[in-house]
Amino acid sequence: LKWGYDNWLVDGYAGRNSVSAYQSLLNNLEHAKPEYILWCMGMNDPDQDGIVNNNWLTTYKSLDALCNNKGITLILSTTPNVIGGVVADSEIRDARDNEPKNKIVRESGHRYIDFNKAVGGDVTNQWFSGMLSGDGVHPSDSGALALALQAIQDFPELTHQ
């Protein structure tokens, strides 16, 4: 799907966690200073037993300080809850309840994209019908569309030329 928006950079790799994404961000910031940073990390930093993942939390705090120091507007995102399954020959046995990190996002004072709400992960880890792919972790085509539309709704600057 091509919507004609080309004024932003996506630096995302499958399986990446917050720590490695933050290092990549620091490398990118050596070349330019953006007006916004949209941080969509958390799925590969699973929370455990209702406690936020420490790597995600430490990285978020570093990112928040970095954006404050550089005058960059930080936009966060919630991380959808998922049921788990088999992804790339790795078994994600347990459901991922991302509510500890989502609570921090919602209470941060930053704008955020509510991806969890967009697919129904805030209601059930099963998501809305047809939005979760068979692997139990990634969105189906309709789930991906719901995520994209939520991003534009919550952060319309994505569509500015």
One Martini backbone bead per residue (centre of mass of N, CA, C, O) as a GRO file, in nm:
protein
  161
    1LEU     BB    1   0.093   0.038   0.026
    2LYS     BB    2   0.054   0.369  -0.121
    3TRP     BB    3   0.035   0.722   0.005
    4GLY     BB    4   0.284   0.946  -0.046
    5TYR     BB    5   0.480   0.934   0.202
    6ASP     BB    6   0.834   1.092   0.234
    7ASN     BB    7   0.913   1.246   0.539
    8TRP     BB    8   1.038   0.962   0.651
    9LEU     BB    9   1.188   0.730   0.883
   10VAL     BB   10   1.252   0.380   0.893
   11ASP     BB   11   1.388   0.189   1.184
   12GLY     BB   12   1.318  -0.148   1.123
   13TYR     BB   13   1.358  -0.471   1.280
   14ALA     BB   14   1.339  -0.784   1.317
   15GLY     BB   15   1.373  -0.852   1.666
   16ARG     BB   16   1.405  -0.586   1.786
   17ASN     BB   17   1.515  -0.398   2.046
   18SER     BB   18   1.555  -0.115   2.227
   19VAL     BB   19   1.861  -0.106   2.252
   20SER     BB   20   1.929  -0.133   1.945
   21ALA     BB   21   1.748   0.101   1.849
   22TYR     BB   22   1.889   0.327   2.002
   23GLN     BB   23   2.162   0.304   1.865
   24SER     BB   24   2.055   0.366   1.583
   25LEU     BB   25   1.947   0.644   1.652
   26LEU     BB   26   2.216   0.772   1.727
   27ASN     BB   27   2.335   0.738   1.445
   28ASN     BB   28   2.119   0.910   1.294
   29LEU     BB   29   2.171   1.180   1.470
   30GLU     BB   30   2.448   1.247   1.322
   31HIS     BB   31   2.279   1.359   1.047
   32ALA     BB   32   2.010   1.446   1.211
   33LYS     BB   33   1.726   1.659   1.317
   34PRO     BB   34   1.428   1.599   1.420
   35GLU     BB   35   1.111   1.688   1.519
   36TYR     BB   36   1.045   1.375   1.536
   37ILE     BB   37   0.982   1.083   1.748
   38LEU     BB   38   0.881   0.753   1.679
   39TRP     BB   39   0.816   0.510   1.934
   40CYS     BB   40   0.798   0.141   1.851
   41MET     BB   41   0.868  -0.014   2.133
   42GLY     BB   42   0.830  -0.369   2.304
   43MET     BB   43   0.775  -0.658   2.195
   44ASN     BB   44   1.101  -0.741   2.248
   45ASP     BB   45   1.017  -0.642   2.562
   46PRO     BB   46   0.904  -0.831   2.780
   47ASP     BB   47   0.694  -0.861   3.022
   48GLN     BB   48   0.689  -0.966   3.379
   49ASP     BB   49   0.460  -1.017   3.610
   50GLY     BB   50   0.374  -0.697   3.585
   51ILE     BB   51   0.667  -0.607   3.486
   52VAL     BB   52   0.867  -0.402   3.354
   53ASN     BB   53   1.100  -0.384   3.128
   54ASN     BB   54   1.413  -0.270   3.190
   55ASN     BB   55   1.522  -0.207   2.908
   56TRP     BB   56   1.288  -0.036   2.818
   57LEU     BB   57   1.292   0.173   3.050
   58THR     BB   58   1.581   0.275   3.014
   59THR     BB   59   1.546   0.362   2.720
   60TYR     BB   60   1.315   0.558   2.757
   61LYS     BB   61   1.468   0.753   2.948
   62SER     BB   62   1.689   0.821   2.744
   63LEU     BB   63   1.503   0.927   2.520
   64ASP     BB   64   1.365   1.150   2.677
   65ALA     BB   65   1.625   1.310   2.739
   66LEU     BB   66   1.719   1.350   2.451
   67CYS     BB   67   1.472   1.506   2.348
   68ASN     BB   68   1.488   1.735   2.552
   69ASN     BB   69   1.785   1.829   2.477
   70LYS     BB   70   1.707   1.857   2.145
   71GLY     BB   71   1.403   1.938   2.081
   72ILE     BB   72   1.229   1.672   2.059
   73THR     BB   73   0.942   1.517   1.965
   74LEU     BB   74   0.782   1.271   2.148
   75ILE     BB   75   0.643   0.966   2.023
   76LEU     BB   76   0.444   0.718   2.125
   77SER     BB   77   0.356   0.363   2.197
   78THR     BB   78   0.170   0.106   2.208
   79THR     BB   79   0.163  -0.246   2.294
   80PRO     BB   80   0.040  -0.517   2.193
   81ASN     BB   81  -0.135  -0.771   2.286
   82VAL     BB   82  -0.056  -1.129   2.292
   83ILE     BB   83  -0.074  -1.490   2.254
   84GLY     BB   84   0.112  -1.633   2.074
   85GLY     BB   85   0.373  -1.849   1.912
   86VAL     BB   86   0.510  -1.900   1.590
   87VAL     BB   87   0.829  -1.736   1.509
   88ALA     BB   88   1.078  -1.795   1.319
   89ASP     BB   89   1.123  -2.079   1.475
   90SER     BB   90   0.996  -1.944   1.732
   91GLU     BB   91   0.873  -1.973   2.056
   92ILE     BB   92   0.591  -1.800   2.189
   93ARG     BB   93   0.434  -1.923   2.452
   94ASP     BB   94   0.338  -1.660   2.567
   95ALA     BB   95   0.171  -1.420   2.646
   96ARG     BB   96   0.169  -1.063   2.588
   97ASP     BB   97   0.177  -0.832   2.853
   98ASN     BB   98   0.197  -0.469   2.799
   99GLU     BB   99   0.079  -0.290   3.036
  100PRO     BB  100   0.320  -0.170   3.188
  101LYS     BB  101   0.420   0.002   2.942
  102ASN     BB  102   0.147   0.132   2.864
  103LYS     BB  103   0.116   0.295   3.123
  104ILE     BB  104   0.361   0.472   3.080
  105VAL     BB  105   0.274   0.594   2.817
  106ARG     BB  106  -0.003   0.716   2.914
  107GLU     BB  107   0.159   0.876   3.171
  108SER     BB  108   0.397   1.059   3.032
  109GLY     BB  109   0.274   1.319   2.849
  110HIS     BB  110   0.279   1.199   2.581
  111ARG     BB  111   0.225   1.135   2.289
  112TYR     BB  112   0.020   0.868   2.131
  113ILE     BB  113  -0.013   0.551   1.993
  114ASP     BB  114  -0.296   0.322   2.004
  115PHE     BB  115  -0.242   0.009   1.910
  116ASN     BB  116  -0.393  -0.168   2.111
  117LYS     BB  117  -0.676  -0.047   2.051
  118ALA     BB  118  -0.693  -0.088   1.737
  119VAL     BB  119  -0.696  -0.430   1.785
  120GLY     BB  120  -0.804  -0.509   2.092
  121GLY     BB  121  -0.575  -0.562   2.319
  122ASP     BB  122  -0.733  -0.414   2.561
  123VAL     BB  123  -0.956  -0.649   2.573
  124THR     BB  124  -0.788  -0.873   2.404
  125ASN     BB  125  -0.536  -1.088   2.301
  126GLN     BB  126  -0.706  -1.166   2.030
  127TRP     BB  127  -0.839  -0.946   1.914
  128PHE     BB  128  -0.984  -0.864   1.652
  129SER     BB  129  -1.132  -1.000   1.407
  130GLY     BB  130  -0.867  -1.078   1.177
  131MET     BB  131  -0.596  -0.912   1.296
  132LEU     BB  132  -0.454  -1.179   1.370
  133SER     BB  133  -0.230  -1.384   1.304
  134GLY     BB  134  -0.136  -1.720   1.316
  135ASP     BB  135   0.122  -1.653   1.515
  136GLY     BB  136   0.010  -1.451   1.758
  137VAL     BB  137   0.170  -1.150   1.687
  138HIS     BB  138   0.091  -1.058   1.410
  139PRO     BB  139  -0.053  -0.891   1.171
  140SER     BB  140  -0.273  -0.867   0.957
  141ASP     BB  141  -0.384  -0.684   0.708
  142SER     BB  142  -0.614  -0.557   0.881
  143GLY     BB  143  -0.431  -0.490   1.121
  144ALA     BB  144  -0.231  -0.306   0.970
  145LEU     BB  145  -0.442  -0.099   0.886
  146ALA     BB  146  -0.530  -0.019   1.171
  147LEU     BB  147  -0.252   0.085   1.256
  148ALA     BB  148  -0.218   0.302   1.037
  149LEU     BB  149  -0.476   0.464   1.106
  150GLN     BB  150  -0.394   0.526   1.398
  151ALA     BB  151  -0.138   0.683   1.334
  152ILE     BB  152  -0.285   0.911   1.177
  153GLN     BB  153  -0.478   0.996   1.401
  154ASP     BB  154  -0.252   1.044   1.638
  155PHE     BB  155  -0.025   1.131   1.387
  156PRO     BB  156  -0.073   1.345   1.129
  157GLU     BB  157   0.221   1.436   1.054
  158LEU     BB  158   0.287   1.193   0.867
  159THR     BB  159   0.118   1.345   0.616
  160HIS     BB  160   0.321   1.561   0.583
  161GLN     BB  161   0.512   1.747   0.332
   0.00000   0.00000   0.00000
